[in-house]
CSV table of C-alpha atoms in Angstrom, one decimal:
chain,number,residue,atom,x,y,z
A,1,MET,CA,0.1,-0.1,0.0
A,2,ASN,CA,0.8,3.2,-1.0
A,3,PHE,CA,1.0,5.1,2.5
A,4,PRO,CA,2.6,8.4,3.1
A,5,ASP,CA,5.1,9.9,4.4
A,6,LEU,CA,5.7,13.1,6.8
A,7,ALA,CA,8.5,13.5,3.6
A,8,ASP,CA,5.5,14.2,1.0
A,9,PHE,CA,3.5,16.6,3.1
A,10,GLY,CA,4.7,20.8,1.8
A,11,HIS,CA,4.6,20.4,-1.0
A,12,ASP,CA,1.3,20.9,-2.6
A,13,PRO,CA,0.9,23.8,-4.8
A,14,TRP,CA,-1.8,26.9,-2.8
A,15,TRP,CA,-4.3,25.8,-5.1
A,16,LEU,CA,-4.3,22.6,-4.1
A,17,ILE,CA,-3.9,23.5,-0.6
A,18,VAL,CA,-6.6,25.6,-0.6
A,19,LEU,CA,-9.4,22.5,-2.6
A,20,LYS,CA,-8.3,20.2,0.2
A,21,ALA,CA,-9.5,22.5,3.4
A,22,LEU,CA,-12.6,23.4,1.3
A,23,ALA,CA,-13.4,19.0,0.7
A,24,VAL,CA,-12.5,19.0,4.7
A,25,PHE,CA,-14.7,21.9,5.5
A,26,ALA,CA,-17.0,20.6,3.3
A,27,PHE,CA,-17.4,17.1,4.9
A,28,LEU,CA,-17.9,18.2,8.3
A,29,VAL,CA,-20.7,20.3,7.3
A,30,ALA,CA,-21.9,18.1,5.8
A,31,ASN,CA,-22.1,15.1,8.2
A,32,PRO,CA,-22.9,16.8,11.0
A,33,LEU,CA,-26.5,18.1,8.7
A,34,ALA,CA,-26.8,14.3,7.8
A,35,ALA,CA,-26.3,12.8,11.7
A,36,ILE,CA,-28.9,15.5,12.5
A,37,LEU,CA,-31.5,13.7,10.7
A,38,ILE,CA,-30.6,10.6,10.7
A,39,GLU,CA,-30.4,10.4,15.0
A,40,ARG,CA,-33.8,11.8,15.3
A,41,LYS,CA,-34.8,8.9,12.8
A,42,ILE,CA,-33.5,6.6,14.0
A,43,MET,CA,-34.7,7.8,17.7
A,44,ALA,CA,-37.8,8.0,15.9
A,45,ARG,CA,-37.3,4.4,14.9
A,46,MET,CA,-36.1,2.6,18.3
A,47,GLN,CA,-38.9,4.7,20.8
A,48,THR,CA,-41.8,3.2,17.6
A,49,ARG,CA,-42.1,7.2,17.2
A,50,ILE,CA,-43.0,8.6,13.4
A,51,GLY,CA,-39.7,11.5,13.2
A,52,PRO,CA,-39.5,13.7,11.0
A,53,ASN,CA,-41.8,13.1,7.5
A,54,ARG,CA,-42.6,16.5,6.4
A,55,VAL,CA,-40.3,18.7,5.1
A,56,GLY,CA,-39.2,17.5,1.5
A,57,PRO,CA,-39.7,13.6,0.6
A,58,ARG,CA,-39.4,11.9,4.0
A,59,GLY,CA,-38.5,14.6,5.6
A,60,LEU,CA,-35.0,14.5,3.8
A,61,LEU,CA,-34.8,18.4,3.9
A,62,GLN,CA,-35.7,18.4,7.5
A,63,SER,CA,-32.2,19.5,8.7
A,64,LEU,CA,-32.2,22.5,6.2
A,65,ALA,CA,-35.3,23.6,7.4
A,66,ASP,CA,-33.8,23.3,11.2
A,67,GLY,CA,-30.9,25.4,9.7
A,68,VAL,CA,-33.4,27.8,7.8
A,69,LYS,CA,-35.5,28.5,11.2
A,70,LEU,CA,-32.7,30.2,13.1
A,71,ALA,CA,-31.4,31.5,11.3
A,72,LEU,CA,-34.7,33.4,10.8
A,73,LYS,CA,-35.2,33.6,15.0
A,74,GLU,CA,-34.4,36.6,16.8
A,75,GLY,CA,-31.1,37.4,17.7
A,76,ILE,CA,-31.5,38.0,21.1
A,77,VAL,CA,-29.4,39.3,23.8
A,78,PRO,CA,-30.3,39.4,27.4
A,79,SER,CA,-29.7,42.6,29.3
A,80,GLY,CA,-26.6,42.5,32.1
A,81,VAL,CA,-24.3,39.6,29.4
A,82,ASP,CA,-20.3,40.4,28.4
A,83,LYS,CA,-21.9,41.2,25.1
A,84,PRO,CA,-18.5,40.9,23.0
A,85,ILE,CA,-17.3,37.5,25.2
A,86,TYR,CA,-21.2,37.0,24.9
A,87,LEU,CA,-20.7,37.0,21.3
A,88,LEU,CA,-17.0,35.5,21.2
A,89,ALA,CA,-18.5,33.0,23.1
A,90,PRO,CA,-20.2,30.7,20.0
A,91,ILE,CA,-17.4,31.5,18.0
A,92,ILE,CA,-14.7,29.8,20.4
A,93,ALA,CA,-16.4,26.5,19.7
A,94,VAL,CA,-16.6,25.8,16.6
A,95,VAL,CA,-13.5,26.8,15.1
A,96,PRO,CA,-10.8,24.6,16.8
A,97,ALA,CA,-13.6,21.5,16.2
A,98,VAL,CA,-12.9,22.0,12.0
A,99,MET,CA,-9.4,22.9,12.7
A,100,ALA,CA,-8.9,20.0,14.5
A,101,PHE,CA,-9.3,17.9,11.3
A,102,ALA,CA,-6.5,19.2,9.7
A,103,VAL,CA,-3.9,15.9,10.4
A,104,ILE,CA,-6.7,13.4,9.9
A,105,PRO,CA,-5.9,11.1,7.0
A,106,PHE,CA,-9.1,10.4,4.5
A,107,GLY,CA,-6.9,8.0,2.0
A,108,PRO,CA,-3.1,6.9,0.3
A,109,MET,CA,-1.7,9.3,-2.5
A,110,VAL,CA,-3.2,9.9,-5.3
A,111,SER,CA,-3.0,12.5,-7.9
A,112,VAL,CA,-4.9,15.3,-8.8
A,113,PHE,CA,-5.1,17.2,-12.5
A,114,GLY,CA,-1.4,15.6,-12.5
A,115,HIS,CA,-0.4,15.8,-8.9
A,116,GLU,CA,1.0,13.8,-6.8
A,117,THR,CA,-0.9,14.5,-3.1
A,118,PRO,CA,-1.3,12.4,0.3
A,119,LEU,CA,-5.4,12.4,0.8
A,120,GLN,CA,-4.7,14.8,4.2
A,121,LEU,CA,-4.8,18.1,4.3
A,122,THR,CA,-1.8,18.3,6.3
A,123,ASP,CA,0.2,16.2,8.9
A,124,LEU,CA,2.6,16.9,11.9
A,125,PRO,CA,5.5,14.9,13.8
A,126,VAL,CA,2.9,15.6,16.9
A,127,GLY,CA,-0.4,15.4,15.1
A,128,VAL,CA,-2.4,13.5,17.3
A,129,LEU,CA,-0.8,16.2,19.8
A,130,TYR,CA,-2.4,18.5,18.1
A,131,VAL,CA,-5.3,17.2,17.9
A,132,LEU,CA,-6.1,16.9,21.4
A,133,ALA,CA,-4.6,20.1,21.9
A,134,ILE,CA,-6.6,22.0,20.3
A,135,THR,CA,-10.0,20.0,21.0
A,136,SER,CA,-9.3,21.3,24.3
A,137,VAL,CA,-9.5,25.1,23.0
A,138,GLY,CA,-13.5,24.0,22.3
A,139,VAL,CA,-14.6,23.8,25.9
A,140,TYR,CA,-13.7,28.0,26.4
A,141,GLY,CA,-16.6,28.5,24.6
A,142,ILE,CA,-18.7,26.5,27.1
A,143,VAL,CA,-17.0,28.2,29.9
A,144,LEU,CA,-17.0,31.8,28.9
A,145,ALA,CA,-20.3,31.4,27.1
A,146,GLY,CA,-21.8,30.1,31.0
A,147,TRP,CA,-20.3,32.8,32.7
A,148,SER,CA,-21.0,35.7,30.4
A,149,SER,CA,-25.0,35.0,30.2
A,150,GLY,CA,-24.9,36.4,33.4
A,151,SER,CA,-27.2,34.2,34.9
A,152,THR,CA,-27.1,31.6,37.8
A,153,TYR,CA,-28.0,27.6,35.0
A,154,PRO,CA,-25.4,28.7,32.6
A,155,LEU,CA,-22.7,29.4,34.7
A,156,LEU,CA,-23.5,25.9,36.2
A,157,GLY,CA,-23.0,24.7,33.0
A,158,GLY,CA,-20.2,26.4,32.1
A,159,LEU,CA,-18.3,25.3,34.9
A,160,ARG,CA,-20.0,21.5,34.9
A,161,SER,CA,-18.6,21.5,31.4
A,162,THR,CA,-14.4,22.9,32.8
A,163,ALA,CA,-13.9,19.3,35.3
A,164,GLN,CA,-15.8,17.7,32.8
A,165,VAL,CA,-13.2,18.4,30.1
A,166,ILE,CA,-10.2,18.1,32.7
A,167,SER,CA,-11.7,15.2,34.2
A,168,TYR,CA,-12.0,13.1,30.7
A,169,GLU,CA,-8.8,14.3,28.5
A,170,ILE,CA,-5.8,12.9,31.2
A,171,ALA,CA,-8.2,9.6,30.3
A,172,MET,CA,-8.2,10.1,27.2
A,173,GLY,CA,-4.4,11.4,26.4
A,174,LEU,CA,-3.5,8.1,28.0
A,175,THR,CA,-4.9,6.3,25.7
A,176,PHE,CA,-2.8,8.0,23.0
A,177,ALA,CA,0.1,7.1,25.1
A,178,ALA,CA,-0.5,4.0,24.5
A,179,VAL,CA,-0.9,3.7,20.7
A,180,PHE,CA,2.5,6.2,20.6
A,181,LEU,CA,4.4,3.8,21.7
A,182,ASP,CA,3.4,0.7,20.3
A,183,ALA,CA,3.8,2.7,16.5
A,184,ALA,CA,6.4,4.5,17.9
A,185,THR,CA,5.2,7.9,16.0
A,186,MET,CA,2.3,10.6,16.8
A,187,SER,CA,2.1,11.7,14.1
A,188,THR,CA,-1.4,10.6,12.2
A,189,SER,CA,0.2,9.2,8.8
A,190,GLY,CA,2.5,7.1,10.5
A,191,ILE,CA,0.2,5.3,12.6
A,192,VAL,CA,-2.1,4.2,10.1
A,193,ALA,CA,0.5,3.1,8.7
A,194,ALA,CA,1.8,1.5,11.4
A,195,GLN,CA,-1.5,-0.6,11.4
A,196,GLU,CA,-1.3,-2.0,7.8
A,197,HIS,CA,-1.2,-6.6,9.4
A,198,HIS,CA,-3.2,-5.1,12.7
A,199,TRP,CA,-5.6,-2.2,13.7
A,200,TYR,CA,-5.0,-1.4,17.3
A,201,VAL,CA,-8.8,-2.1,18.0
A,202,LEU,CA,-7.4,-6.0,18.8
A,203,LEU,CA,-4.0,-5.4,20.3
A,204,LEU,CA,-5.1,-1.9,22.6
A,205,LEU,CA,-8.3,-2.9,23.9
A,206,PRO,CA,-8.3,-1.2,27.1
A,207,SER,CA,-7.1,2.1,25.3
A,208,PHE,CA,-10.2,1.5,22.8
A,209,VAL,CA,-12.9,1.3,25.5
A,210,ILE,CA,-11.4,4.0,27.5
A,211,TYR,CA,-11.2,6.3,24.4
A,212,ALA,CA,-14.9,5.2,23.5
A,213,ILE,CA,-16.3,6.4,26.7
A,214,SER,CA,-14.0,9.1,27.0
A,215,MET,CA,-15.4,10.8,23.7
A,216,VAL,CA,-18.5,11.0,24.6
A,217,GLY,CA,-18.1,12.8,28.1
A,218,GLU,CA,-16.2,15.2,25.8
A,219,THR,CA,-18.7,15.8,23.8
A,220,ASN,CA,-21.3,15.8,26.7
A,221,ARG,CA,-23.6,14.0,24.8
A,222,ALA,CA,-25.6,10.9,27.1
A,223,PRO,CA,-25.7,9.5,29.8
A,224,PHE,CA,-22.6,12.5,29.8
A,225,ASP,CA,-24.4,15.4,28.6
A,226,LEU,CA,-23.9,17.3,32.1
A,227,PRO,CA,-23.0,20.5,30.7
A,228,GLU,CA,-26.5,20.7,29.5
A,229,ALA,CA,-28.8,18.9,31.7
A,230,GLU,CA,-32.0,20.0,31.2
A,231,GLY,CA,-33.4,18.5,34.0
A,232,GLU,CA,-31.4,20.5,36.6
A,233,LEU,CA,-30.3,22.8,34.3
A,234,VAL,CA,-33.4,24.6,32.1
A,235,GLY,CA,-30.8,24.4,28.9
A,236,GLY,CA,-27.1,24.7,30.7
A,237,PHE,CA,-24.1,26.9,29.2
A,238,HIS,CA,-26.7,27.4,26.3
A,239,THR,CA,-29.4,29.1,27.4
A,240,GLU,CA,-29.3,32.8,27.0
A,241,TYR,CA,-28.3,32.0,23.0
A,242,SER,CA,-30.7,32.5,20.2
A,243,SER,CA,-31.3,32.1,16.7
A,244,LEU,CA,-27.5,32.0,15.1
A,245,LYS,CA,-25.2,31.9,17.7
A,246,PHE,CA,-27.5,28.6,19.5
A,247,ALA,CA,-27.0,27.2,15.8
A,248,MET,CA,-22.8,27.8,16.2
A,249,PHE,CA,-23.6,25.9,19.4
A,250,MET,CA,-25.1,22.9,18.3
A,251,LEU,CA,-23.0,22.7,15.0
A,252,ALA,CA,-20.0,22.8,17.5
A,253,GLU,CA,-20.9,19.9,19.5
A,254,TYR,CA,-21.8,17.9,16.2
A,255,ILE,CA,-18.7,18.7,14.0
A,256,ASN,CA,-16.9,17.5,18.1
A,257,MET,CA,-19.0,14.1,17.0
A,258,VAL,CA,-17.3,13.5,14.1
A,259,THR,CA,-14.2,14.7,14.6
A,260,VAL,CA,-13.1,12.2,17.7
A,261,SER,CA,-14.9,9.2,15.3
A,262,ALA,CA,-12.3,10.4,12.8
A,263,LEU,CA,-9.3,9.9,15.1
A,264,ALA,CA,-10.9,7.3,17.2
A,265,THR,CA,-11.4,5.7,13.4
A,266,THR,CA,-7.3,6.6,12.5
A,267,LEU,CA,-6.2,5.6,16.6
A,268,PHE,CA,-7.9,2.5,16.6
A,269,LEU,CA,-9.9,1.0,13.3
A,270,GLY,CA,-7.0,1.4,11.1
A,271,GLY,CA,-7.4,4.7,9.4
A,272,TRP,CA,-8.6,4.9,5.5
A,273,GLN,CA,-7.5,0.8,5.7
A,274,ALA,CA,-10.0,-1.8,4.3
A,275,PRO,CA,-11.8,-4.1,6.8
A,276,TRP,CA,-11.3,-7.5,6.3
A,277,PRO,CA,-11.5,-9.5,4.3
A,278,LEU,CA,-11.2,-6.6,1.5
A,279,SER,CA,-8.2,-5.5,2.9
A,280,PHE,CA,-6.5,-8.4,0.5
A,281,PHE,CA,-7.7,-6.6,-2.7
A,282,ASP,CA,-4.7,-4.2,-4.2
A,283,TRP,CA,-8.0,-1.8,-5.4
A,284,ALA,CA,-9.3,-1.4,-1.9
A,285,ASN,CA,-6.4,0.5,-0.2
A,286,SER,CA,-5.7,2.8,-3.6
A,287,GLY,CA,-6.8,5.5,-4.8
A,288,TRP,CA,-10.3,6.8,-3.7
A,289,TRP,CA,-11.9,4.0,-2.2
A,290,PRO,CA,-10.3,4.5,1.1
A,291,ILE,CA,-12.6,7.5,1.7
A,292,LEU,CA,-15.4,5.7,2.1
A,293,TRP,CA,-13.8,3.2,4.5
A,294,PHE,CA,-12.8,5.4,6.3
A,295,THR,CA,-16.9,7.5,6.4
A,296,LEU,CA,-18.1,4.3,6.6
A,297,LYS,CA,-16.0,3.4,10.0
A,298,VAL,CA,-16.8,7.1,11.3
A,299,TRP,CA,-20.7,6.2,10.9
A,300,ILE,CA,-20.6,3.6,12.9
A,301,PHE,CA,-19.4,6.4,16.4
A,302,LEU,CA,-21.4,8.0,15.0
A,303,PHE,CA,-24.2,5.8,15.4
A,304,VAL,CA,-23.3,4.1,18.8
A,305,PHE,CA,-23.4,7.9,20.1
A,306,ILE,CA,-27.1,7.4,18.5
A,307,TRP,CA,-27.6,5.0,20.2
A,308,LEU,CA,-26.9,5.9,23.0
A,309,ARG,CA,-28.9,9.2,23.6
A,310,THR,CA,-31.8,6.7,22.4
A,311,SER,CA,-31.0,4.2,25.2
A,312,LEU,CA,-29.6,5.8,28.6
A,313,PRO,CA,-30.6,8.1,31.1
A,314,ARG,CA,-27.7,10.6,31.8
A,315,LEU,CA,-25.8,9.6,34.7
A,316,ARG,CA,-25.4,11.7,38.6
A,317,TYR,CA,-22.7,14.2,38.3
A,318,ASP,CA,-20.7,12.2,41.3
A,319,GLN,CA,-21.1,9.0,39.9
A,320,PHE,CA,-20.0,10.6,36.3
A,321,MET,CA,-16.6,11.4,38.5
A,322,ASN,CA,-16.2,8.3,39.9
A,323,LEU,CA,-15.8,7.1,37.1
A,324,GLY,CA,-13.3,9.3,35.1
A,325,TRP,CA,-11.4,10.1,38.4
A,326,LYS,CA,-11.5,6.5,39.8
A,327,VAL,CA,-11.8,4.3,36.7
A,328,LEU,CA,-11.4,5.3,33.9
A,329,ILE,CA,-8.1,7.2,35.1
A,330,PRO,CA,-6.1,4.4,37.3
A,331,ILE,CA,-7.2,1.7,34.9
A,332,SER,CA,-5.3,4.0,31.8
A,333,LEU,CA,-2.6,4.2,33.5
A,334,THR,CA,-1.4,1.0,34.5
A,335,TRP,CA,-2.4,-0.3,30.9
A,336,VAL,CA,0.6,2.3,29.6
A,337,MET,CA,2.4,1.2,32.3
A,338,VAL,CA,1.7,-2.8,30.8
A,339,VAL,CA,2.3,-1.7,27.3
A,340,ALA,CA,5.3,-0.6,27.4
A,341,VAL,CA,7.2,-3.2,30.4
A,342,ILE,CA,6.1,-5.9,27.2
A,343,ARG,CA,7.5,-3.7,24.9
A,344,VAL,CA,11.0,-3.6,26.8
A,345,ALA,CA,11.0,-6.8,27.3
A,346,ILE,CA,9.6,-8.3,24.1
A,347,GLY,CA,11.3,-5.1,21.7
A,348,GLY,CA,10.2,-4.1,18.9
A,349,SER,CA,11.7,-5.8,15.9
A,350,GLU,CA,9.7,-7.2,14.1
A,351,ASP,CA,10.9,-11.1,14.3
A,352,ASN,CA,8.8,-10.5,17.8
A,353,ASP,CA,5.9,-8.7,16.1
A,354,LEU,CA,3.9,-11.6,16.4
A,355,ALA,CA,5.0,-12.5,19.6
A,356,ARG,CA,4.6,-8.9,21.2
A,357,SER,CA,1.3,-9.3,19.1
A,358,LEU,CA,-0.2,-11.9,20.9
A,359,VAL,CA,0.6,-10.6,24.4
A,360,LEU,CA,-0.2,-7.2,24.1
A,361,ALA,CA,-3.6,-8.7,23.0
A,362,ALA,CA,-4.0,-11.1,26.4
A,363,ALA,CA,-3.5,-8.5,28.9
A,364,GLY,CA,-5.8,-6.1,26.7
A,365,ILE,CA,-8.3,-9.2,27.5
A,366,VAL,CA,-7.5,-9.5,31.3
A,367,VAL,CA,-7.5,-5.5,31.9
A,368,THR,CA,-10.5,-4.3,29.9
A,369,ALA,CA,-12.5,-7.6,32.2
A,370,LEU,CA,-11.2,-5.7,34.8
A,371,LEU,CA,-12.5,-1.9,33.2
A,372,LEU,CA,-15.9,-3.3,32.5
A,373,TYR,CA,-16.1,-4.7,36.1
A,374,ALA,CA,-15.2,-1.9,37.5
A,375,VAL,CA,-17.4,-0.4,35.9
A,376,TRP,CA,-20.9,-2.6,36.6
A,377,ARG,CA,-19.7,-1.8,40.5
A,378,LEU,CA,-20.2,2.2,40.0
A,379,VAL,CA,-23.3,1.6,37.6
A,380,ARG,CA,-24.9,-1.3,39.3
A,381,LEU,CA,-28.3,-0.8,41.0
A,382,PRO,CA,-28.8,-0.7,44.7
A,383,VAL,CA,-28.9,-4.3,46.2
A,384,GLU,CA,-32.7,-4.7,48.1
A,385,LYS,CA,-33.5,-6.0,51.3
A,386,THR,CA,-31.7,-9.2,51.9
A,387,ALA,CA,-33.2,-11.5,54.5
A,388,GLY,CA,-32.0,-11.3,57.6
A,389,HIS,CA,-30.5,-8.2,56.6
A,390,ARG,CA,-31.3,-4.8,56.7
A,391,VAL,CA,-30.0,-2.1,53.3
A,392,SER,CA,-29.1,1.0,53.4
A,393,ILE,CA,-28.3,4.2,50.6
A,394,ARG,CA,-26.2,5.2,50.6
A,395,GLY,CA,-25.1,7.3,47.3
A,396,SER,CA,-24.2,5.1,44.7
A,397,SER,CA,-22.9,2.7,47.8
A,398,VAL,CA,-24.2,-0.1,48.8
A,399,ALA,CA,-23.9,-1.6,52.8
A,400,ALA,CA,-25.7,-3.5,55.1
A,401,THR,CA,-26.8,-4.1,58.3
A,402,ARG,CA,-28.5,-7.1,60.2
A,403,PRO,CA,-31.0,-5.9,63.1
A,404,ALA,CA,-29.4,-6.2,66.3
A,405,ASP,CA,-30.5,-9.3,68.6
A,406,GLY,CA,-33.8,-9.0,69.9
A,407,GLU,CA,-34.0,-5.1,67.7
A,408,PRO,CA,-37.3,-5.7,65.9
A,409,ASP,CA,-37.9,-6.1,62.1
A,410,GLY,CA,-38.7,-3.3,60.3
A,411,GLU,CA,-40.5,-4.4,57.6
A,412,ALA,CA,-42.4,-7.1,59.3
A,413,ASP,CA,-43.6,-5.0,61.7
A,414,GLY,CA,-44.6,-2.7,59.0
A,415,GLU,CA,-42.3,0.6,59.6
A,416,PRO,CA,-40.7,2.4,56.6
A,417,GLU,CA,-36.5,1.5,56.3
A,418,PRO,CA,-35.0,5.2,58.0
A,419,PHE,CA,-34.0,6.7,55.3
A,420,ASP,CA,-30.9,9.3,55.2
A,421,PRO,CA,-30.8,11.6,51.3
A,422,MET,CA,-27.5,13.0,52.3
A,423,ALA,CA,-25.7,9.9,53.5
A,424,GLY,CA,-23.2,9.7,50.8
A,425,GLY,CA,-22.6,12.8,50.4
A,426,PHE,CA,-25.1,14.0,47.8
A,427,PRO,CA,-28.9,14.6,48.2
A,428,VAL,CA,-31.0,11.6,46.4
A,429,PRO,CA,-34.5,12.1,46.8
A,430,PRO,CA,-36.1,8.6,48.1
A,431,LEU,CA,-36.9,5.3,46.7
A,432,PRO,CA,-40.4,3.9,46.6
A,433,GLY,CA,-40.9,2.3,50.9
A,434,GLN,CA,-38.8,5.7,51.4
A,435,VAL,CA,-39.9,8.3,53.6
A,436,LEU,CA,-38.5,11.0,54.3
A,437,PRO,CA,-37.7,12.0,57.6
A,438,GLN,CA,-39.5,14.1,60.0
A,439,ARG,CA,-37.4,17.3,60.7
A,440,ALA,CA,-37.9,18.4,63.9
A,441,VAL,CA,-39.4,22.0,64.4
A,442,PRO,CA,-37.9,23.9,68.1
A,443,PRO,CA,-39.8,25.4,70.0
A,444,PRO,CA,-40.7,29.0,70.5
A,445,ASP,CA,-38.5,30.8,72.0
A,446,PRO,CA,-40.2,33.4,74.8
A,447,ALA,CA,-37.9,36.0,75.0
A,448,LYS,CA,-38.0,36.6,70.7
A,449,GLU,CA,-42.1,36.4,70.8
A,450,THR,CA,-41.7,39.3,73.7
A,451,THR,CA,-39.6,41.1,72.0
A,452,ASP,CA,-42.1,40.7,69.1
A,453,ALA,CA,-45.1,41.8,71.2
């Protein structure tokens, strides 16, 4: 296969660079337009509804109609906002999402009007770190939008987004470290070339699972859409935005979905390389065909985004932070150490490639099983009352105690179980069968009554 390397970049004429940039921008605009419509169609199908079917044949123009509607709405700027930052925040959210796609490879070397060029705008020796850095800038758009709105609930949404990005970018960066160790490069084109014989989803399975969880948290999608959280924040950081400014936040969210999906494809699914068994044919990995394989892989991740939003409820904030700091980061750090030890012990030469791959795959299965068990322990449902035990729910943990000798069993006497809504440090509502404790009313103060009289 004709894999490009870093020496193949920087030689294109100016018109070809402009053409590539316009093609990447068109790809990033067309995919969100299609994703919005397809998301509504898939969600309707999964929830036994009709979905959009009025605008255009079978509702195919619904995304266009939504864009026109947002553009024609009145742009309202509330009083009390920090106007320069309020207007700049949507731009800060969109521009980094578009810039991150500059180093994503779409295919091998091709001929465009007689010029040999890679199907990639550019590449860097630290291309993946560039994507991580530029997407981190996008969170400032959300934070500044919440702060500049001059309202309480947008501010809470912005603060949540700050904590969310800090928490999950650490785990995401550690998954990149495992890929760098095995590929021995940080450039996106080099990582795709390193997966010529085996994709990293097979060798670095824990990194793939952790990245898949982290990218949902990075894009503020359900079940991790806590910066928006309509249930308690009205709409989150964009509550005070309308018209095209709101549309820019929506566009940034879907472009970020495409970006993290493309990065997952590049790092773990072989990039633009054809899937098995098509990879045995030379034509499948040459010419313009790789663009099709790349797009299909990206849309597999986009479908998972839609599936999660349709199926799962939103996590509590403490569950979300516990998942990032107590599960993903420790396990991803442990996995990076395992990959480094295996590479040093077995070596990185081609003679040891098969042995190293088998050991990595076996270790990856073990670490992935540990990861899934830790996630299950974190989000599992509370245990019901068992025979001879009294179970109290404390936030996300469960504590079981046996009644003392001679102590009557509350359920047998028809009395409800005692319930403390703040036992775990996080206020939770009572479950069926639980009753909030009665608050003691202090007796009236005679001295105060005399003073009032």
